[in-house]
Every structure is written in structure tokens, then in C-alpha cells.
Tab-separated table of C-alpha atoms in Angstrom:
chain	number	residue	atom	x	y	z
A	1	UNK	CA	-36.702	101.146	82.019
A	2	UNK	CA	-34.772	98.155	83.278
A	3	UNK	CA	-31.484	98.575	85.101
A	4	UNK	CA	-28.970	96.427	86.538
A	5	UNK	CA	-29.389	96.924	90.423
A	6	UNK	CA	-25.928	95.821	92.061
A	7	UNK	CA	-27.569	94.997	95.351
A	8	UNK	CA	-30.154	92.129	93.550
A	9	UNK	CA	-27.175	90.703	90.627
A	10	UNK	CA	-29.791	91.215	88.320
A	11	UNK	CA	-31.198	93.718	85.549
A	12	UNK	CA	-34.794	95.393	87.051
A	13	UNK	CA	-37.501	96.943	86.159
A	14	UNK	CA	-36.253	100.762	87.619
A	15	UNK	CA	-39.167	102.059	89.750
A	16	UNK	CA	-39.401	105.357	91.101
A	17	UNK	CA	-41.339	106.677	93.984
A	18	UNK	CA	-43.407	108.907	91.855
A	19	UNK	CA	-42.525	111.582	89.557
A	20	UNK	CA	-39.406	113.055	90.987
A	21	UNK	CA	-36.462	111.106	90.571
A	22	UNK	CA	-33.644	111.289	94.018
A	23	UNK	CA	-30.288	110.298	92.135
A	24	UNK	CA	-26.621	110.396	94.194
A	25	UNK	CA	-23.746	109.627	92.832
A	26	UNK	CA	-20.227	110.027	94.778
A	27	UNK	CA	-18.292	113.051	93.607
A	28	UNK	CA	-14.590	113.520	92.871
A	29	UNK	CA	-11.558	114.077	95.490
A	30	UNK	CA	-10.467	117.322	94.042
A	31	UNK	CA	-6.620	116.772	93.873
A	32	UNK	CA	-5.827	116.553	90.209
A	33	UNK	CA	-7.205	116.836	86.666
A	34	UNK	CA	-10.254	114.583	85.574
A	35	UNK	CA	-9.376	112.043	83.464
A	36	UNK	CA	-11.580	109.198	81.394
A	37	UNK	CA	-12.655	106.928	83.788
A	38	UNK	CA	-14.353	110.193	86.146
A	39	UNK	CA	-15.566	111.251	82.959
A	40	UNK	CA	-17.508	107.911	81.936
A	41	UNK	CA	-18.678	107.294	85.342
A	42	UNK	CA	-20.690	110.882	84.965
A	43	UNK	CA	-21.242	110.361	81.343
A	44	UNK	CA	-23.390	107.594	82.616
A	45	UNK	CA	-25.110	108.973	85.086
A	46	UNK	CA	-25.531	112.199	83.102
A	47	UNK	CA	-27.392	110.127	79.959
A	48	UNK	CA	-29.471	108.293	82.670
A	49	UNK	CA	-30.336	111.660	83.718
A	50	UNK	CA	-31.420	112.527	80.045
A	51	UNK	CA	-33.273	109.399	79.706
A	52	UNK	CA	-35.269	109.839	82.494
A	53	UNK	CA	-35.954	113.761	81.702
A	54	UNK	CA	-36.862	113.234	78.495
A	55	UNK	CA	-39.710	110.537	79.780
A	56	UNK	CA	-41.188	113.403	81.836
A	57	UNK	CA	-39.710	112.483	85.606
A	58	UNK	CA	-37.954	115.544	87.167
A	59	UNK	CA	-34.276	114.265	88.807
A	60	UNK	CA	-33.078	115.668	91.347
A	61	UNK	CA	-29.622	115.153	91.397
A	62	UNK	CA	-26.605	115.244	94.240
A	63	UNK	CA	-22.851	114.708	93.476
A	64	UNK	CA	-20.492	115.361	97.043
A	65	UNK	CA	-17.035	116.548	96.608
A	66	UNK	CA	-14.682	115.291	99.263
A	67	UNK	CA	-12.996	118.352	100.006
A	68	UNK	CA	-11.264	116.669	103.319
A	69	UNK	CA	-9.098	114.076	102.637
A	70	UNK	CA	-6.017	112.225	102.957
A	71	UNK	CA	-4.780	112.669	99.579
A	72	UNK	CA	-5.973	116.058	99.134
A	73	UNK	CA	-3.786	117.253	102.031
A	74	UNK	CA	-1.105	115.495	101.221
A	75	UNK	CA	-0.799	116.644	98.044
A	76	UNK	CA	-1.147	120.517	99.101
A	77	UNK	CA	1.715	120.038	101.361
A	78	UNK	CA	3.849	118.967	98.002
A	79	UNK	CA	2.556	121.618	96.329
A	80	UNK	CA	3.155	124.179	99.046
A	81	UNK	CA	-0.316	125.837	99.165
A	82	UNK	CA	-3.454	125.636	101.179
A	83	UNK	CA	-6.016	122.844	100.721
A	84	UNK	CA	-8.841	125.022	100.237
A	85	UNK	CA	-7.412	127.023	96.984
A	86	UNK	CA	-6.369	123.503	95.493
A	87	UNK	CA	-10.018	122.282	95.954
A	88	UNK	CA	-11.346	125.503	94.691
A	89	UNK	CA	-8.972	124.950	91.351
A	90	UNK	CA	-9.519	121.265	90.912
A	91	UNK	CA	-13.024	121.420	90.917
A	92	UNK	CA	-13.434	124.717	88.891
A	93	UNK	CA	-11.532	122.664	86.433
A	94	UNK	CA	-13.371	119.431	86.582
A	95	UNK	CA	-16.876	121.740	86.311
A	96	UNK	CA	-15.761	122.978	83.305
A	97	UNK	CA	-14.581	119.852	81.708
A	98	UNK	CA	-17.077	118.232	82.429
A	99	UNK	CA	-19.763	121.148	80.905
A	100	UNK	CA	-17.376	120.599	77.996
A	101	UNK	CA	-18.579	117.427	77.536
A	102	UNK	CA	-22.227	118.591	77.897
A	103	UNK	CA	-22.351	117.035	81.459
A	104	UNK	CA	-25.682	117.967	82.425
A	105	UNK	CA	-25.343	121.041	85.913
A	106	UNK	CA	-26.524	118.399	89.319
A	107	UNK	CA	-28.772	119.703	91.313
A	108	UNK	CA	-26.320	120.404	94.084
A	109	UNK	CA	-22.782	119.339	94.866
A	110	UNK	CA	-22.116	119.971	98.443
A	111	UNK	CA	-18.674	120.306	99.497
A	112	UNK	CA	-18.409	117.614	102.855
A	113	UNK	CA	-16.403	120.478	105.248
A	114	UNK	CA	-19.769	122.351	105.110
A	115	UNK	CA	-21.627	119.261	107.403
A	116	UNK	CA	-19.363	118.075	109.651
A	117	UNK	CA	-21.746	119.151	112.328
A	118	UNK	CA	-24.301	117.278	110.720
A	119	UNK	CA	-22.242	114.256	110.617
A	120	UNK	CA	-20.752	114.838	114.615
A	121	UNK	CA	-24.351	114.544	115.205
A	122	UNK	CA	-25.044	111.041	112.920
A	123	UNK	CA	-21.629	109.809	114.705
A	124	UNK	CA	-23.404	110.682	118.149
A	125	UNK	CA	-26.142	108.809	117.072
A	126	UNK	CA	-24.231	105.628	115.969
A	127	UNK	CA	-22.426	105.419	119.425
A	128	UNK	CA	-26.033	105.923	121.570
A	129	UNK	CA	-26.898	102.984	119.351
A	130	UNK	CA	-24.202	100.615	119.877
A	131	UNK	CA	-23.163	100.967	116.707
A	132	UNK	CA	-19.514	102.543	117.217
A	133	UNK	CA	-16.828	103.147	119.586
A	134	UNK	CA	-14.242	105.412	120.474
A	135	UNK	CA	-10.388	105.159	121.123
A	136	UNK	CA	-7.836	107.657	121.877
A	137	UNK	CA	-10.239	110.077	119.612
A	138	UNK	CA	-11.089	108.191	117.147
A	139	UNK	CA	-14.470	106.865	116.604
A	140	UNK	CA	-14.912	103.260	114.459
A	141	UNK	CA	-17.924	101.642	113.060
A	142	UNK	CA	-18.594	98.273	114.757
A	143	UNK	CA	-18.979	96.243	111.133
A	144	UNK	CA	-20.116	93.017	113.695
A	145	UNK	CA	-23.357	95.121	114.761
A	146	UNK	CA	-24.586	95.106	111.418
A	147	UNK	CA	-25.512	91.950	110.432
A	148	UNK	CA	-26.081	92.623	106.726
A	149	UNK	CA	-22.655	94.419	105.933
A	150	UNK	CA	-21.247	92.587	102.999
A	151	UNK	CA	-24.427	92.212	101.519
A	152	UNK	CA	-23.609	94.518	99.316
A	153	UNK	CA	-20.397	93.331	97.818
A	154	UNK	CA	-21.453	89.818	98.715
A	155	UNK	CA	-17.684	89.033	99.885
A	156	UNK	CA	-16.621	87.358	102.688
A	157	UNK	CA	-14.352	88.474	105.585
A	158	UNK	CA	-11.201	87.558	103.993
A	159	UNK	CA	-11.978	89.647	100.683
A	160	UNK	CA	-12.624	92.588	102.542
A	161	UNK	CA	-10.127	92.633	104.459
A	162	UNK	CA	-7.881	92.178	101.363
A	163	UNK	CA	-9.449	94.860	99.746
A	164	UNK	CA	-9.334	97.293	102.794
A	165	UNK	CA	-5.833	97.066	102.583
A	166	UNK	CA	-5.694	97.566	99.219
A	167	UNK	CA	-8.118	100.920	99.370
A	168	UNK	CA	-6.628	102.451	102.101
A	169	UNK	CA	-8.670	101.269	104.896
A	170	UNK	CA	-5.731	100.175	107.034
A	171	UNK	CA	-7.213	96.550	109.090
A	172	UNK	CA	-3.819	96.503	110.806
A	173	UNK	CA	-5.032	99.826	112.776
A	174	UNK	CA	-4.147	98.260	116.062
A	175	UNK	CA	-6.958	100.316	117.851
A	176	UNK	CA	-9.757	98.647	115.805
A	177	UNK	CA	-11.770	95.704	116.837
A	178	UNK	CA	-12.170	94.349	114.419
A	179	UNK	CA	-10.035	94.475	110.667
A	180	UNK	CA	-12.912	95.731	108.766
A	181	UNK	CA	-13.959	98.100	111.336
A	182	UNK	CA	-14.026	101.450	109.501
A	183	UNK	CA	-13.038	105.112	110.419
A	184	UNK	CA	-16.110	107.822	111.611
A	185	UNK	CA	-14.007	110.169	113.217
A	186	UNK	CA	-10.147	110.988	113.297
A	187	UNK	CA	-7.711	113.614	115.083
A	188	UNK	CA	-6.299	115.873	113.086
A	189	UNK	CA	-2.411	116.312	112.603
A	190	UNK	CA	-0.971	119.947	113.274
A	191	UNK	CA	-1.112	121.069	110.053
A	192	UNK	CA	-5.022	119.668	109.247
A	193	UNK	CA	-8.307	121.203	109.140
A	194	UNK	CA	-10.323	120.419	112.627
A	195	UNK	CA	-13.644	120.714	114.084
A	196	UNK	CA	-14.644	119.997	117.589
A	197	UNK	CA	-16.536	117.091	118.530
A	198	UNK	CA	-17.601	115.421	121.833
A	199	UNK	CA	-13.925	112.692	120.774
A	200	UNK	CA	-12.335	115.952	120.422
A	201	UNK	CA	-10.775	118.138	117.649
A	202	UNK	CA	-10.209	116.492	114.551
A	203	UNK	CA	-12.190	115.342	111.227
A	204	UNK	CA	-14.559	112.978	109.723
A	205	UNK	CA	-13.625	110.058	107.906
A	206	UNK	CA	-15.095	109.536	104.346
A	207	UNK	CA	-17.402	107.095	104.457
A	208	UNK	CA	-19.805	109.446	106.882
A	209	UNK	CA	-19.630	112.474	104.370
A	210	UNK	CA	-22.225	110.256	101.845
A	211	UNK	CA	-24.665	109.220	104.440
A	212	UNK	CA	-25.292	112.973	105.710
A	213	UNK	CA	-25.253	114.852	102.368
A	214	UNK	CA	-27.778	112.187	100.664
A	215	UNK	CA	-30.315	112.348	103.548
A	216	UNK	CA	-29.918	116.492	103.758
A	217	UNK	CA	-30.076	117.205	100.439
A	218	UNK	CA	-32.146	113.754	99.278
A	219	UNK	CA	-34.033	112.075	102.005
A	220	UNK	CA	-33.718	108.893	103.817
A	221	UNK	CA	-34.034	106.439	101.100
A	222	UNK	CA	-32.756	107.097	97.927
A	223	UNK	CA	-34.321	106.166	94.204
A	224	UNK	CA	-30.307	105.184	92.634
A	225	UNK	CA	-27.302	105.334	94.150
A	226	UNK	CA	-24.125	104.972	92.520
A	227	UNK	CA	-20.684	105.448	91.550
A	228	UNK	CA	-17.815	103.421	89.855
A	229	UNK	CA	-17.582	99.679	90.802
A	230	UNK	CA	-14.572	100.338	92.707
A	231	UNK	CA	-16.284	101.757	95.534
A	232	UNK	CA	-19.242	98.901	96.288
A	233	UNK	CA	-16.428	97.618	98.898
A	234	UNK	CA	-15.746	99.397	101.352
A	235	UNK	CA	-17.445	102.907	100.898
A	236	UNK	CA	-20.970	101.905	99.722
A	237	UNK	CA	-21.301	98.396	102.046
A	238	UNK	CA	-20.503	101.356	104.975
A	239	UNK	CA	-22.684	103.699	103.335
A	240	UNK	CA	-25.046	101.422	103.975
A	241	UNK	CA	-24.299	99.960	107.228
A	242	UNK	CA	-24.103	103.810	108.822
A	243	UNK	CA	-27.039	104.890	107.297
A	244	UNK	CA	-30.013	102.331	108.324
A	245	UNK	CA	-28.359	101.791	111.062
A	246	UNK	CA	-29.929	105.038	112.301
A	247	UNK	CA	-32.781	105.427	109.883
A	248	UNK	CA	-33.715	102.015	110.069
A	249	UNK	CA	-34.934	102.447	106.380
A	250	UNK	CA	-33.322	100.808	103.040
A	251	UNK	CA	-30.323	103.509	102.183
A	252	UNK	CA	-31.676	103.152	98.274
A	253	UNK	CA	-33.609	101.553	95.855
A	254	UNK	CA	-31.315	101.039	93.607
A	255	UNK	CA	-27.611	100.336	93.263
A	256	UNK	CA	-26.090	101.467	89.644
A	257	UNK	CA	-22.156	100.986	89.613
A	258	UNK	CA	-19.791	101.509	86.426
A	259	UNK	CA	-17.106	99.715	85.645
A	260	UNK	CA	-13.575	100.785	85.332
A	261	UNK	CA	-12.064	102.513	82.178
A	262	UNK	CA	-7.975	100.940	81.486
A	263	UNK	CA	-5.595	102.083	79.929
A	264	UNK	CA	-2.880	99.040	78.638
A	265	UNK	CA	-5.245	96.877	80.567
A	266	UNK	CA	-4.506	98.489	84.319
A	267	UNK	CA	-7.556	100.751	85.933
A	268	UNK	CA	-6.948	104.192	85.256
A	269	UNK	CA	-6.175	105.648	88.714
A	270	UNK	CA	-4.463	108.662	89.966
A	271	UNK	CA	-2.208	106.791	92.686
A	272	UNK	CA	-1.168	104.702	89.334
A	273	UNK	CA	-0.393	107.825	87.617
A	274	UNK	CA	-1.691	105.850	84.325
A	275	UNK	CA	-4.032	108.899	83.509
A	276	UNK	CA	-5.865	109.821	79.911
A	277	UNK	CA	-6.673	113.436	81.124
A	278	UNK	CA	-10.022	115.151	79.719
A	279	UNK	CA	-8.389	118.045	79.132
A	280	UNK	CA	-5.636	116.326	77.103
A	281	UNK	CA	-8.617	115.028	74.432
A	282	UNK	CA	-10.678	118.112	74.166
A	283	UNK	CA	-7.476	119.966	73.281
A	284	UNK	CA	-7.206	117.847	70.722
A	285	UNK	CA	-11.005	117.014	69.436
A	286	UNK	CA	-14.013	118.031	69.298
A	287	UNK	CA	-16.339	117.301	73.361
A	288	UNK	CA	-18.772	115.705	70.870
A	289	UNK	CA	-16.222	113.571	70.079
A	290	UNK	CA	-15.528	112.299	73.516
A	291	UNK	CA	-18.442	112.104	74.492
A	292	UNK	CA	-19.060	109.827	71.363
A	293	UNK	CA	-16.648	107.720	72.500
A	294	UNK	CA	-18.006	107.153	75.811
A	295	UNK	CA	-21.176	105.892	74.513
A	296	UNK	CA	-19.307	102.969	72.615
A	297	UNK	CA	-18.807	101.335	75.675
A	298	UNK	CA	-21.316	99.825	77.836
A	299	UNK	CA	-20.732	101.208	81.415
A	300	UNK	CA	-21.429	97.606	82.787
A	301	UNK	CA	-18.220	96.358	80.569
A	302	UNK	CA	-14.557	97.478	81.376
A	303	UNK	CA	-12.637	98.801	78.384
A	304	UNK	CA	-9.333	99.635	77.297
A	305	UNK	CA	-8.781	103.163	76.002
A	306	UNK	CA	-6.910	103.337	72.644
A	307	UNK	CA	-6.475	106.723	70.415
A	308	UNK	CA	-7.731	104.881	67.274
A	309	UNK	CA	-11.149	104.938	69.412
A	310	UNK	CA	-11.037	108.698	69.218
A	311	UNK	CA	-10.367	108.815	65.542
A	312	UNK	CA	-13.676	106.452	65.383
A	313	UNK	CA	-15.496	108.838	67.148
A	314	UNK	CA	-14.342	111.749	64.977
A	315	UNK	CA	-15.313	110.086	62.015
A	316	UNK	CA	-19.024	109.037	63.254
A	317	UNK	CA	-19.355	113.368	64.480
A	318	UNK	CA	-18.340	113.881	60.663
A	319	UNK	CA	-20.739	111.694	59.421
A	320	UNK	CA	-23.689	112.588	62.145
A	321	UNK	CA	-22.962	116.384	60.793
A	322	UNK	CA	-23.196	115.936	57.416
A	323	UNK	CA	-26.288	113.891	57.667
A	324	UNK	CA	-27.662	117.188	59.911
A	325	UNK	CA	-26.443	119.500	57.345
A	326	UNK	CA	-28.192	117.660	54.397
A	327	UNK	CA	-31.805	117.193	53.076
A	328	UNK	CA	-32.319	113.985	53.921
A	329	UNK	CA	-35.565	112.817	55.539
A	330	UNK	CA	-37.335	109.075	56.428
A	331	UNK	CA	-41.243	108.616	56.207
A	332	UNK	CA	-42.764	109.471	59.582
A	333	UNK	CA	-43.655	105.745	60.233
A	334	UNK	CA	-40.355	105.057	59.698
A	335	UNK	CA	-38.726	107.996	61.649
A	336	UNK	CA	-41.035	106.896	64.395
A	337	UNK	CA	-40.065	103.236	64.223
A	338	UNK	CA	-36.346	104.599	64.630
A	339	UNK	CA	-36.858	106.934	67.704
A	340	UNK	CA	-38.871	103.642	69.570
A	341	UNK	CA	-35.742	101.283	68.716
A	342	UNK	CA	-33.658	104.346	70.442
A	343	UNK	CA	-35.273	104.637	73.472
A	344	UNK	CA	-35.705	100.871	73.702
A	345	UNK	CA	-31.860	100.501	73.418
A	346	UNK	CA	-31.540	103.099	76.411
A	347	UNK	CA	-34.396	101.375	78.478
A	348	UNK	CA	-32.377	98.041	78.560
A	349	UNK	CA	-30.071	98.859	81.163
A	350	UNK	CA	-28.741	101.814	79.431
A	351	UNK	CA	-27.381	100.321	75.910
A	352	UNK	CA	-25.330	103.024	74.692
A	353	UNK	CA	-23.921	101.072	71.883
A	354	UNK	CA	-27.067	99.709	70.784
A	355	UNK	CA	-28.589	103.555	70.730
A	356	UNK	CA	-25.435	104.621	68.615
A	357	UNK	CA	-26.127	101.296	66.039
A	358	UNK	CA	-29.569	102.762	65.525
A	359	UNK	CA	-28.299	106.445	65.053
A	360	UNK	CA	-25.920	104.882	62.380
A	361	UNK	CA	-28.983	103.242	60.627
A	362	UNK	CA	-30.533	106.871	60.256
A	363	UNK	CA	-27.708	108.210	58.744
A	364	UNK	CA	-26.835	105.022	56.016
A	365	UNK	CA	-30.700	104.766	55.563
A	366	UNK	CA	-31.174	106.230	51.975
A	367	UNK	CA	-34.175	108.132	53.352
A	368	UNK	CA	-37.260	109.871	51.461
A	369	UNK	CA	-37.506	112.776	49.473
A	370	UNK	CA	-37.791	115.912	51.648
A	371	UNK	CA	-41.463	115.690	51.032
A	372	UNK	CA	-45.172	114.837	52.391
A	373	UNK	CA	-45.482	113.185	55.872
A	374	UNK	CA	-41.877	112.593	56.915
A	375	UNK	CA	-39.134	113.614	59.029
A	376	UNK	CA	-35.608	115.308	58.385
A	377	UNK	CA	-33.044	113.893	59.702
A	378	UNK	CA	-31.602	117.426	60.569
A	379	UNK	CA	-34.521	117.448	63.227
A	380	UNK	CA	-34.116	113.996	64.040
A	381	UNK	CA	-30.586	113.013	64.975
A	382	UNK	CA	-29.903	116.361	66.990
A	383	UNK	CA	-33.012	115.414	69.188
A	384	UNK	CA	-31.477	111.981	70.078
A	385	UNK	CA	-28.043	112.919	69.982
A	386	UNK	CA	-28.939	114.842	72.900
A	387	UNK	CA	-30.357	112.408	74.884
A	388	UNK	CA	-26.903	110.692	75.503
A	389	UNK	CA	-25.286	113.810	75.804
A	390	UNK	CA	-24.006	114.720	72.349
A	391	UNK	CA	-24.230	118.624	71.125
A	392	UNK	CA	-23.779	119.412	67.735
A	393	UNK	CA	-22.536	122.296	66.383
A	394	UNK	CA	-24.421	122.087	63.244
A	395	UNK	CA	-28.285	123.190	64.676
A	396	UNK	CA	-29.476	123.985	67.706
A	397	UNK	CA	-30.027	121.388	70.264
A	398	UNK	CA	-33.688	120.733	70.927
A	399	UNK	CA	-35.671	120.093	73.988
A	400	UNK	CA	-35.559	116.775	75.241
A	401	UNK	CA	-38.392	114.953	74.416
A	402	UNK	CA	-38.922	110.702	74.076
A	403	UNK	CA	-41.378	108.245	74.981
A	404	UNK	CA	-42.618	107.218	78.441
């Protein structure tokens, strides 16, 4: 399998450290409803998953949710009710939209408020190092001490600071050293969830919350790490800057980012409000549908979601269905010819389309009689279907199964 590795600008060969496969990918802010752009981001990751299954490696699979937050607060003060029970309902909800979809279970999702004690500690160790400093309880990263930072993003100082403003980062905090310092530790307001600490009561930032849960749960270096393109600057290029600044080993192998879903041509983002909600399209079509959908677009490319796409994808589950509820069949040469262009479409950094363009030719090929040495397409197409993430209602889905 070759993937595009962020960190190199450049499709890779993927190599793992043996059989078991250490995946992270940054989890949701529970605050509100999923909507298409969460939803392709783990659509990817979720058919990488499948991919790599089905060619016999076992993942092992981490997704945080950032259950401490800015927003998250903010928006259960509007709302009147206590952090913890909007959590708990935002990401019951997003679990079952995104099972809905036949989003594979991760192997764990940690919520962050259960190691803050873990991260205290990492802080500690970052400020014994020379790596951070405190002021009036607050404890920054020193970006200066690590001399890779940006090597990441690959911008310069300007950019990031540009961008920090734009994500939230705040370089104008007057108590930094530097603009693109970034946030470890904060005090709590009144109304906040705290935890001690040496700086005294308050909470972690967010960057920390990655580090700790990948090494507890994953180890020090990581096989892929990833997320939507949005947050290589500033939360992965800290990721990584916290991280081997006390391991002293690379944070990952590999560094798979998606790009941004649109809709009318602006990123879909909840502090734009310019939201196509999951729940919205299943109400209205079929999760095989949607999940169709998702694998027309290449997660490397940004896209523009329109409903006609939908109808699309409606009409290719009609036709996939009817081609499972049929008699048709291909010779077992050709069958196997098919399943190898599959898999090779998926082992070039993930081609999605190009799988879906080879499903298509199964179901326009005329096929062979339902006879001799061949294949049925109603045991064919539900095997690959499920491979990027598609159930059927039509049969039962089958184990997953492909070549090395």
C-alpha cells in the first residue's frame, strides 16, 4: 500500500512495524451534531481500516474525544445544562451516526478529563526539560526550544502566526513569549471543571490531551496519525513538538490528513454554522447511500457537497442491489482480475473513486452464465462493497477478505 505521508509531501510505500497496525486519529469536540466533513474524515480512516484488515494486519485503533473545551463550555452555559450530560448526548449521537454509516467500533475512544493526571505529569516533564514555562498559572510550550516545529506544516513564522489567530490560538496573549507559543495548562474560570496541578487549579489545554492518550493507549511512536488537514497547524506541529520532546522518539510514522468537505465553496465548520448534518441525510436516504457518496471523493481533494450527489449515490445502491439480487456471474479469471484492480485502486493512496469505477464495471459487465468455474456477482460485490464501508441490505455482509 502506498500512502501520501504529509510529513515527506509525497505518496509512500505505508510500512508497518509488524503485524499490528497503531492508528490515531483526533476525535470530535462533542458540542453539536456530526455533519459531512466529521463524517468523511472517519469514512477515511474507517476504509483504511478495512483495507488493512482485510490484508491480514490487526489495527488497533484510538479516536480521543475532547470532552474539555472552550467551546464545549461555552455552549452548555447557552444551553443552561452541565457539560458532562451535553458530552454524554453529543457523542451518544455521533456513535450512532456514525455506526449508521457502518463506521467500523475503534478500539478505544478515551474521553481527555479521564488523564489529566497523566498529562500534569507530561507538563512536569516539559518544564524539567526546558521545554515550557509558567505565568500567573498558566504553563506555555516554548515553540523556540524545538527546533523542528513547523516542519510539519512547513510554514514560516508569519503563517503561523496568521493561522493561530485564525484557530483560536490567541498570539496576542500578552503573557506568552513568544506568538506561537502554545497553551499546556490554564486556570479555570468559576464556573469550569478543575484539577490540581503543581501551577495550580485549573485545566489542560488541547494540544496535550493527543500526546498522552496516543502513548497510553498506543505507544511512543505511532504507525499513522491523522485527522482533517485543518489541524496539521497548530495541533499536530505541537503534537509533535510536546511529544519527542520528552520521548525523544519520532511521534509517528506516518502523517495521513483529509481535506475539507464545502458546502457553496466555504469549509463546512460549526463556528460557520454552514452545516450538512448526518442525521439530516440518513433521514432522508439510505447510510449506504452516504456512505456511497463519500467514496466519490478522494479524501486528498476538497469537494463541494451538492444534493444531486446524493441522488447519484442512490441510483448506483439501486443498481449495486439489483446486480446482488440477480443471477449474474463473471468467469473466475475474470472475477479475479476484477477483485486485483480493486484492491490496487485502494493500495494507491486510498483511490476511492477508482475502487467504485471498477465496482461499476462488475455490474455493466454482461457476465457468464451462472455456470462452471465462475463467480456471482451476488458473492462478489457485497465482499468489496464492504471493504469501503458499504452494507447492503440485500445479503449478508461477508468477512473481509482481499489480497496482501
Amino acid at each position: 500500500m502506498r500512502l501520501y505521508d504529509t510529513a515527506a509531501r509525497a505518496v509512500r510505500d505505508f510500512e508497518s512495524a509488524g503485524q499490528s497496525v497503531s492508528l490515531y486519529v483526533c476525535g470530535i469536540t462533542p458540542y453539536e451534531a456530526s455533519h459531512l466533513g466529521h463524517a468523511f474524515t472517519y469514512h477515511t480512516f474507517d476504509v483504511l481500516t478495512r483495507r488493512l484488515m482485510s490484508a491480514g494486519y490487526d489495527v488497533r485503533s484510538v479516536r480521543n474525544v475532547t470532552d474539555v473545551d472552550d467551546d464545549i463550555l461555552r455552549v452548555a452555559r447557552e444551553r443552561a445544562v452541565d457539560y458532562r450530560q451535553l458530552v454524554e448526548e453529543q457523542v451518544e449521537r455521533f456513535d450512532r451516526e456514525m455506526a449508521a454509516i457502518h463506521i467500523l467500533p475503534v478500539t478505544a475512544a478515551p474521553l481527555a478529563s479521564a488523564h489529566v493526571g497523566a498529562m500534569v505529569e507530561w507538563i512536569a516533564l516539559l518544564i524539567r526539560g526546558g521545554y515550557a514555562y509558567m505565568r500567573d498559572g498558566w504553563v506555555y510550550f516554548d515553540a523556540t526550544r524545538f527546533e523542528r516545529y513547523g516542519a510539519l506544516s512547513r510554514l514560516d513564522r508569519d503563517e503561523m502566526v496568521a493561522l493561530s489567530r485564525e484557530r483560536g490560538a490567541d498570539p496576542d496573549d500578552p503573557r506568552k513569549r513568544n506568538p506561537i507559543d502554545f497553551v499546556l495548562w490554564q486556570p479555570s474560570l468559576a464556573d469550569e471543571p478543575s484539577w490540581d496541578s503543581p501551577w495550580g487549579a485549573g485545566r489542560p489545554g488541547w494540544h496535550i490531551e493527543c500526546s498522552v492518550l496516543a502513548r497510553d493507549h498506543l505507544g511512543a511512536t505511532l504507525d499513522i496519525h491523522g485527522g482533517g488537514e485543518d489541524l496539521i497547524y497548530p495541533h499536530h506541529e505541537s503534537e509533535i513538538a510536546q511529544t519527542e520532546a520528552v520521548t525523544g522518539v519520532p511521534f509517528a510514522r506516518h502523517w495521513m490528513h483529509v481535506a475539507m468537505a464545502q458546502l457553496d465553496g466555504v469549509k463546512m465548520s460549526k463556528s460557520l454554522g454552514n452545516l450538512v448534518f448526518v442525521g439530516d441525510l440518513l433521514r432522508t436516504s439510505p447510510p449506504a447511500a452516504v456512505r456511497l457518496l463519500l467514496n466519490t471523493h478522494h479524501y486528498r481533494q476538497e469537494w463541494t457537497y451538492e444534493a444531486g450527489e446524493l441522488r447519484d449515490a442512490e441510483a448506483r445502491l439501486q443498481r449495486y442491489t439489483d446486480a446482488i439480487r440477480g443471477t449474474t456471474a463473471h468467469e473466475r479469471s475474470r472475477a479475479d482480475e476484477l477483485e486485483r484492480d480493486f484492491f490496487a485502486r485502494l493500495d494507491d493512496d486510498l483511490d476511492t473513486p477508482g475502487a467504485l469505477r471498477v465496482l461499476d464495471g462488475i455490474v455493466d459487465a454482461p457476465g457468464a452464465a451462472a455456470a462452471g468455474d465462475v463467480v456471482a456477482s451476488s458473492a462478489l460485490l457485497p465482499r468489496l462493497l464492504n471493504v469501503i464501508g458499504v452494507s447492503t441490505t440485500a445479503v449478508a455482509v461477508r468477512p473481509l477478505v482481499g489480497p496482501r
